[in-house]
Tab-separated table of C-alpha atoms in Angstrom:
chain	number	residue	atom	x	y	z
A	24	UNK	CA	-22.861	-15.169	18.994
A	25	UNK	CA	-24.225	-13.608	15.797
A	26	UNK	CA	-25.520	-10.589	17.718
A	27	UNK	CA	-22.094	-10.122	19.307
A	28	UNK	CA	-20.337	-10.138	15.910
A	29	UNK	CA	-22.926	-7.729	14.491
A	30	UNK	CA	-22.438	-5.283	17.368
A	31	UNK	CA	-18.647	-5.396	16.990
A	32	UNK	CA	-18.874	-4.918	13.225
A	33	UNK	CA	-21.130	-1.915	13.779
A	34	UNK	CA	-18.612	-0.409	16.176
A	35	UNK	CA	-15.828	-0.834	13.602
A	36	UNK	CA	-17.983	0.856	10.953
A	37	UNK	CA	-18.781	3.759	13.266
A	38	UNK	CA	-15.066	4.147	14.022
A	39	UNK	CA	-14.225	4.120	10.309
A	40	UNK	CA	-16.856	6.780	9.653
A	41	UNK	CA	-15.480	8.998	12.429
A	42	UNK	CA	-11.896	8.578	11.203
A	43	UNK	CA	-12.911	9.427	7.637
A	44	UNK	CA	-14.831	12.487	8.810
A	45	UNK	CA	-11.687	13.589	10.686
A	46	UNK	CA	-9.712	13.057	7.480
A	47	UNK	CA	-12.189	15.282	5.621
A	48	UNK	CA	-11.795	18.064	8.166
A	49	UNK	CA	-8.007	17.754	8.103
A	50	UNK	CA	-7.794	17.826	4.314
A	51	UNK	CA	-9.871	21.008	4.358
A	52	UNK	CA	-7.380	22.508	6.850
A	53	UNK	CA	-4.377	21.169	4.853
A	54	UNK	CA	-3.242	19.155	7.871
A	55	UNK	CA	-2.126	16.117	5.938
A	56	UNK	CA	0.189	14.764	8.633
A	57	UNK	CA	-2.800	13.929	10.815
A	58	UNK	CA	-4.325	11.916	7.982
A	59	UNK	CA	-1.141	9.910	7.509
A	60	UNK	CA	-0.933	9.274	11.262
A	61	UNK	CA	-4.457	7.815	11.235
A	62	UNK	CA	-3.856	5.648	8.184
A	63	UNK	CA	-2.604	2.636	10.150
A	64	UNK	CA	-5.553	2.896	12.554
A	65	UNK	CA	-7.935	3.027	9.612
A	66	UNK	CA	-6.319	-0.021	8.021
A	67	UNK	CA	-6.575	-1.971	11.291
A	68	UNK	CA	-10.254	-1.052	11.687
A	69	UNK	CA	-10.913	-2.157	8.122
A	70	UNK	CA	-9.186	-5.512	8.698
A	71	UNK	CA	-11.113	-5.924	11.934
A	72	UNK	CA	-14.411	-5.216	10.181
A	73	UNK	CA	-13.603	-7.693	7.403
A	74	UNK	CA	-12.811	-10.393	9.980
A	75	UNK	CA	-16.054	-9.716	11.837
A	76	UNK	CA	-18.006	-9.771	8.602
A	77	UNK	CA	-16.500	-13.190	7.830
A	78	UNK	CA	-17.612	-14.394	11.271
A	79	UNK	CA	-21.122	-13.027	10.621
A	80	UNK	CA	-21.221	-14.871	7.292
A	81	UNK	CA	-20.077	-18.063	9.021
A	82	UNK	CA	-22.711	-17.769	11.769
A	83	UNK	CA	-25.509	-17.155	9.261
A	84	UNK	CA	-24.306	-20.027	7.092
A	85	UNK	CA	-24.216	-22.328	10.138
A	86	UNK	CA	-27.756	-21.332	11.078
A	87	UNK	CA	-29.002	-22.010	7.576
A	88	UNK	CA	-27.312	-25.423	7.296
A	89	UNK	CA	-28.570	-26.551	10.684
A	90	UNK	CA	-32.139	-25.428	9.901
A	91	UNK	CA	-32.545	-26.220	6.205
A	92	UNK	CA	-36.346	-26.047	6.218
A	93	UNK	CA	-36.588	-22.631	7.904
A	94	UNK	CA	-36.165	-19.389	5.887
A	95	UNK	CA	-33.411	-17.071	7.125
A	96	UNK	CA	-35.698	-14.248	8.310
A	97	UNK	CA	-37.352	-16.694	10.714
A	98	UNK	CA	-33.999	-17.912	12.057
A	99	UNK	CA	-33.014	-14.455	13.282
A	100	UNK	CA	-34.465	-12.751	16.315
A	101	UNK	CA	-35.666	-9.148	16.438
A	102	UNK	CA	-32.332	-7.852	17.763
A	103	UNK	CA	-30.401	-9.510	14.954
A	104	UNK	CA	-32.777	-8.066	12.351
A	105	UNK	CA	-32.341	-4.613	13.880
A	106	UNK	CA	-28.532	-4.989	13.928
A	107	UNK	CA	-28.477	-6.131	10.301
A	108	UNK	CA	-30.602	-3.128	9.309
A	109	UNK	CA	-28.253	-0.825	11.223
A	110	UNK	CA	-25.261	-2.472	9.552
A	111	UNK	CA	-26.794	-1.702	6.166
A	112	UNK	CA	-27.359	1.954	7.162
A	113	UNK	CA	-23.808	2.327	8.491
A	114	UNK	CA	-22.304	0.766	5.352
A	115	UNK	CA	-24.268	3.214	3.242
A	116	UNK	CA	-23.083	6.137	5.364
A	117	UNK	CA	-19.462	4.955	5.129
A	118	UNK	CA	-19.814	4.771	1.357
A	119	UNK	CA	-21.083	8.354	1.176
A	120	UNK	CA	-18.399	9.686	3.517
A	121	UNK	CA	-15.683	7.866	1.556
A	122	UNK	CA	-17.064	9.238	-1.712
A	123	UNK	CA	-16.879	12.781	-0.345
A	124	UNK	CA	-13.342	12.194	0.956
A	125	UNK	CA	-12.231	10.739	-2.394
A	126	UNK	CA	-13.441	13.855	-4.221
A	127	UNK	CA	-11.394	16.064	-1.906
A	128	UNK	CA	-8.311	13.861	-2.351
A	129	UNK	CA	-8.579	14.134	-6.133
A	130	UNK	CA	-8.907	17.938	-5.954
A	131	UNK	CA	-5.876	18.275	-3.659
A	132	UNK	CA	-3.848	15.861	-5.787
A	133	UNK	CA	-4.653	17.834	-8.942
A	134	UNK	CA	-3.694	21.060	-7.179
A	135	UNK	CA	-0.295	19.699	-6.124
A	136	UNK	CA	0.334	18.217	-9.562
A	137	UNK	CA	-0.487	21.559	-11.192
A	138	UNK	CA	1.908	23.388	-8.866
A	139	UNK	CA	4.642	20.849	-9.558
A	140	UNK	CA	4.102	21.100	-13.307
A	141	UNK	CA	4.426	24.883	-13.130
A	142	UNK	CA	7.600	24.673	-11.055
A	143	UNK	CA	9.212	21.866	-13.033
A	144	UNK	CA	7.614	21.479	-16.466
A	145	UNK	CA	7.851	17.959	-17.864
A	146	UNK	CA	7.632	16.393	-21.267
A	147	UNK	CA	7.133	12.830	-22.394
A	148	UNK	CA	10.084	10.868	-23.730
A	149	UNK	CA	8.551	7.583	-24.742
A	150	UNK	CA	6.664	6.356	-21.700
A	151	UNK	CA	8.653	8.437	-19.204
A	152	UNK	CA	8.032	11.960	-17.977
A	153	UNK	CA	11.214	13.975	-17.699
A	154	UNK	CA	11.867	17.567	-16.699
A	155	UNK	CA	12.055	19.738	-19.766
A	156	UNK	CA	15.114	21.874	-20.307
A	157	UNK	CA	12.963	24.966	-20.784
A	158	UNK	CA	12.089	25.271	-17.116
A	159	UNK	CA	11.622	28.964	-16.431
A	160	UNK	CA	11.475	28.962	-12.620
A	161	UNK	CA	14.022	26.329	-11.694
A	162	UNK	CA	17.170	25.099	-13.281
A	163	UNK	CA	17.150	21.338	-13.352
A	164	UNK	CA	20.538	19.624	-13.278
A	165	UNK	CA	20.928	15.946	-13.915
């Protein structure tokens, strides 16, 4: 059963990596609608992975409690060791892909915020940002 959960978790990770890579390509092409369309799929894959990881934890915990005298590496077969190693590699790859995607999101967000600030300059009034009355491009009416 552990091998089954590991294989399914790996598939979810591979799907998440592919979706994030698609998001990276779309953000480069300024096709943001595609990213928003995939958001629910990405969230479902993440929930699925978390559930499978919980099942993996449960299976490993069950093995360890039923075989108290045996160290964990000896409880797992070669396939399970290989799948755990692959899981570690895939998690690392997902981290790197997400880091790259996050950098692009920050750059795009800053770009949009800069454009908005140039179109509608704001000033702080206490803790609130409000459009300043000296807007040169647009006339703001309240």
